[in-house]
Short mmCIF file of C-alpha atoms in Angstrom, two decimals:
data_model
loop_
_atom_site.label_atom_id
_atom_site.label_comp_id
_atom_site.label_asym_id
_atom_site.label_seq_id
_atom_site.Cartn_x
_atom_site.Cartn_y
_atom_site.Cartn_z
CA MET B 346 103.94 -5.86 -5.73
CA ILE B 347 107.61 -6.18 -4.84
CA LYS B 348 109.05 -9.69 -5.13
CA TYR B 349 112.35 -11.29 -5.97
CA ALA B 350 112.17 -11.99 -9.68
CA LYS B 351 114.05 -12.08 -12.95
CA VAL B 352 112.83 -11.43 -16.46
CA ILE B 353 112.79 -14.60 -18.59
CA ASN B 354 111.26 -13.04 -21.72
CA ASN B 355 112.53 -9.61 -22.71
CA GLU B 356 109.76 -9.15 -25.27
CA THR B 357 106.76 -9.95 -23.08
CA LYS B 358 108.44 -9.05 -19.75
CA GLN B 359 107.38 -12.38 -18.27
CA CYS B 360 109.21 -13.13 -15.03
CA GLU B 361 110.23 -15.99 -12.85
CA VAL B 362 109.25 -15.07 -9.30
CA GLY B 363 110.37 -16.32 -5.92
CA THR B 364 107.34 -16.84 -3.74
CA GLY B 365 109.18 -17.80 -0.55
CA THR B 366 111.18 -15.79 2.01
CA ASN B 367 114.77 -16.95 1.34
CA ALA B 368 116.15 -13.71 -0.07
CA GLU B 369 119.76 -14.93 -0.18
CA PHE B 370 118.81 -17.94 -2.27
CA TYR B 371 116.88 -15.83 -4.74
CA LYS B 372 119.79 -13.43 -5.08
CA SER B 373 122.14 -16.37 -5.69
CA ILE B 374 120.14 -17.47 -8.72
CA GLY B 375 120.09 -14.02 -10.29
CA MET B 376 116.88 -12.58 -8.94
CA SER B 377 116.45 -9.07 -7.60
CA GLU B 378 113.58 -7.14 -6.11
CA MET B 379 111.17 -6.06 -8.84
CA ASP B 380 107.67 -4.63 -9.08
CA VAL B 381 105.66 -7.47 -10.62
CA GLU B 382 102.04 -8.47 -11.21
CA GLN B 383 100.26 -11.73 -11.91
CA SER B 384 98.22 -12.24 -15.06
CA TYR B 385 94.85 -14.00 -15.47
CA ASN B 386 96.66 -17.25 -16.33
CA GLY B 387 98.83 -17.25 -13.20
CA GLN B 388 102.06 -16.14 -14.89
CA TRP B 389 104.13 -13.26 -13.51
CA TYR B 390 105.19 -10.14 -15.41
CA LEU B 391 106.80 -6.80 -14.72
CA GLN B 392 104.21 -4.36 -13.42
CA GLY B 393 102.12 -3.05 -16.32
CA TYR B 394 102.93 -5.89 -18.74
CA ALA B 395 100.65 -8.70 -17.58
CA PRO B 396 98.18 -9.65 -20.34
CA LYS B 397 94.58 -8.99 -19.36
CA LYS B 398 91.29 -10.25 -20.67
CA VAL B 399 89.91 -7.91 -23.29
CA ALA B 400 86.40 -8.83 -22.23
CA THR B 401 84.60 -11.20 -19.92
CA LYS B 402 81.94 -13.64 -21.04
CA ALA B 403 79.38 -11.57 -19.15
CA GLU B 404 80.40 -8.43 -21.05
CA LEU B 405 80.22 -10.20 -24.40
CA SER B 406 76.83 -11.68 -23.52
CA GLU B 407 75.59 -8.16 -22.75
CA PHE B 408 76.96 -6.99 -26.12
CA ILE B 409 74.99 -9.77 -27.84
CA TYR B 410 71.87 -8.73 -25.93
CA GLN B 411 72.22 -5.08 -26.92
CA GLU B 412 72.72 -5.98 -30.59
CA LYS B 413 69.62 -8.18 -30.39
CA CYS B 414 67.60 -5.32 -28.95
CA LYS B 415 68.56 -3.07 -31.87
CA VAL B 416 66.95 -5.62 -34.17
CA ALA B 417 64.06 -6.94 -32.10
CA TYR B 418 62.97 -3.58 -30.71
CA GLY B 419 64.57 -1.06 -33.05
CA GLY B 420 61.93 -0.84 -35.77
CA ILE B 421 61.39 -2.40 -39.17
CA SER B 422 62.42 -0.39 -42.23
CA VAL B 423 59.82 -0.59 -44.98
CA ASN B 424 60.62 0.77 -48.43
CA ILE B 425 57.58 2.24 -50.17
CA ASP B 426 58.46 3.61 -53.59
CA GLY B 427 61.93 4.65 -52.47
CA ASP B 428 60.85 6.22 -49.17
CA LEU B 429 61.84 4.52 -45.93
CA TYR B 430 59.23 4.20 -43.18
CA ILE B 431 60.01 2.83 -39.74
CA PHE B 432 57.47 0.55 -38.06
CA GLU B 433 58.19 0.53 -34.35
CA THR B 434 58.76 -2.81 -32.66
CA ASN B 435 58.86 -1.73 -29.04
CA HIS B 436 56.72 -3.57 -26.51
CA ASP B 437 53.66 -1.30 -26.83
CA SER B 438 53.76 -1.37 -30.62
CA ILE B 439 54.05 -5.15 -30.69
CA THR B 440 51.02 -5.42 -28.40
CA MET B 441 49.02 -3.09 -30.65
CA CYS B 442 50.12 -4.97 -33.77
CA ASN B 443 49.05 -8.28 -32.27
CA SER B 444 45.66 -6.86 -31.37
CA ARG B 445 45.13 -5.25 -34.78
CA ALA B 446 46.27 -8.35 -36.68
CA TYR B 447 43.79 -10.47 -34.75
CA SER B 448 40.96 -8.00 -35.41
CA LEU B 449 41.62 -8.14 -39.16
CA MET B 450 41.12 -11.86 -39.58
CA ASN B 451 37.51 -11.57 -40.76
CA LYS B 452 38.02 -8.40 -42.79
CA PRO B 453 38.25 -8.42 -46.62
CA ASP B 454 41.75 -8.32 -48.11
CA ASP B 455 41.31 -4.75 -49.36
CA TYR B 456 40.27 -3.46 -45.91
CA ILE B 457 42.28 -0.30 -45.14
CA VAL B 458 44.37 0.01 -41.99
CA SER B 459 45.78 3.40 -40.97
CA TRP B 460 49.04 2.97 -39.07
CA LYS B 461 51.52 5.29 -37.39
CA VAL B 462 55.06 5.06 -38.77
CA TYR B 463 58.12 7.31 -38.90
CA LYS B 464 59.67 8.97 -41.93
CA ASN B 465 62.90 10.90 -41.30
CA ASN B 466 62.08 10.66 -37.56
CA ILE B 467 58.74 12.42 -38.17
CA PRO B 468 55.58 10.46 -37.22
CA VAL B 469 53.18 10.03 -40.14
CA MET B 470 50.08 7.94 -40.83
CA ILE B 471 49.99 5.68 -43.87
CA ASN B 472 47.17 3.53 -45.22
CA LEU B 473 47.75 -0.17 -45.76
CA THR B 474 45.46 -2.88 -46.99
CA LYS B 475 44.83 -5.82 -44.71
CA VAL B 476 47.14 -7.98 -46.86
CA GLU B 477 49.93 -5.41 -46.73
CA PHE B 478 49.60 -4.88 -43.00
CA LEU B 479 49.62 -8.60 -42.19
CA SER B 480 52.56 -9.17 -44.51
CA ILE B 481 54.62 -6.57 -42.66
CA PHE B 482 53.36 -7.83 -39.30
CA ASN B 483 54.37 -11.43 -40.13
CA PHE B 484 57.77 -10.26 -41.34
CA GLY B 485 58.29 -8.36 -38.08
CA SER B 486 57.23 -11.35 -36.00
CA ASP B 487 59.65 -13.60 -37.86
CA MET B 488 62.44 -11.04 -37.48
CA ILE B 489 61.90 -10.73 -33.72
CA ASP B 490 61.77 -14.53 -33.29
CA GLN B 491 64.99 -14.92 -35.28
CA ALA B 492 66.71 -12.26 -33.18
CA PHE B 493 66.02 -14.28 -30.03
CA VAL B 494 67.19 -17.52 -31.69
CA THR B 495 70.38 -15.80 -32.87
CA GLU B 496 71.04 -14.45 -29.36
CA ASN B 497 70.83 -17.98 -27.94
CA GLU B 498 73.08 -19.41 -30.65
CA LEU B 499 75.74 -16.75 -30.09
CA ASN B 500 75.66 -17.24 -26.31
CA ASP B 501 76.11 -20.99 -26.84
CA ARG B 502 79.22 -20.25 -28.89
CA LEU B 503 80.45 -17.87 -26.21
CA LEU B 504 80.43 -20.67 -23.62
CA SER B 505 83.40 -22.31 -25.38
CA PHE B 506 85.65 -19.23 -25.14
CA THR B 507 88.85 -19.87 -23.20
CA ASP B 508 90.68 -17.28 -21.08
CA ASP B 509 93.31 -17.00 -23.82
CA LEU B 510 90.64 -16.12 -26.38
CA LEU B 511 89.14 -13.55 -24.03
CA ALA B 512 92.59 -11.94 -23.83
CA ASP B 513 93.01 -11.82 -27.61
CA SER B 514 91.85 -8.35 -28.69
CA GLU B 515 91.82 -9.21 -32.39
CA TYR B 516 89.73 -12.33 -31.81
CA ILE B 517 87.27 -10.46 -29.58
CA GLN B 518 86.82 -7.67 -32.15
CA THR B 519 86.28 -10.25 -34.89
CA PHE B 520 83.64 -11.94 -32.74
CA LYS B 521 81.88 -8.61 -32.07
CA ASP B 522 81.86 -7.85 -35.80
CA TYR B 523 80.41 -11.31 -36.43
CA VAL B 524 77.67 -10.71 -33.82
CA THR B 525 76.69 -7.40 -35.45
CA GLU B 526 76.64 -8.99 -38.90
CA CYS B 527 74.44 -11.86 -37.67
CA PHE B 528 71.80 -9.37 -36.53
CA ASN B 529 72.20 -7.14 -39.58
CA ILE B 530 71.30 -10.08 -41.79
CA ILE B 531 68.00 -10.40 -39.96
CA THR B 532 67.01 -6.79 -40.67
CA THR B 533 66.61 -7.19 -44.41
CA THR B 534 64.44 -4.31 -45.58
CA TYR B 535 60.88 -5.26 -46.41
CA VAL B 536 59.85 -3.78 -49.75
CA LEU B 537 56.36 -2.87 -50.92
CA HIS B 538 56.47 -2.51 -54.70
CA ASN B 539 54.40 -0.08 -56.74
CA LYS B 540 52.46 1.39 -53.86
CA THR B 541 52.57 5.02 -54.92
CA GLU B 542 49.28 5.77 -53.22
CA LEU B 543 50.81 4.83 -49.86
CA SER B 544 53.49 7.50 -50.05
CA LEU B 545 50.87 10.05 -51.15
CA GLU B 546 48.33 9.25 -48.47
CA GLN B 547 50.44 10.24 -45.47
CA THR B 548 49.66 12.78 -42.82
CA GLU B 549 52.18 14.26 -40.41
CA ILE B 550 51.29 13.81 -36.75
CA THR B 551 51.87 16.78 -34.47
CA GLU B 552 53.00 15.57 -31.07
CA GLY B 553 50.96 17.57 -28.57
#
């Protein structure tokens, strides 16, 4: 917008602006008509130079939520003799896991459970003992719970962010990196040692 103004900081292009209608007065103190804009903190700058928030709290909260979803609903990586298998943790899979875990309570420890997993994005069936299945299930439950706790903790920290911090691109990127690392720590790979028979007893599933 056009206002009477003068630049008071040549580096940042911050201006002093006349907000009244006395043009002659403003001219007398060295102001001239300039195209200026107001920043988030109320200060005036030449058009195009006003500092802006890099992100809003709402946007950062959404970023935290999306990172949580990658952990809580993205699948658990299980290493079986060097091969990675992905156990889904979407809503339907969690429901099925809960049901199967409950049904195993009275089964012997060596009871075999066949379960659909993914290897190199290909669905396969592997056989797990009751103990192995429940161990993975409990790990997944703990991981999902921790993801929700971490989301709440990060949002609590976000509440303290000032407008100046939200306008600091370096600080915001550092915070985003910290958020990602917090969730990465949760997804520690679960390892089943010396279970060669598991990697051998797998059957590819043809999606019909």
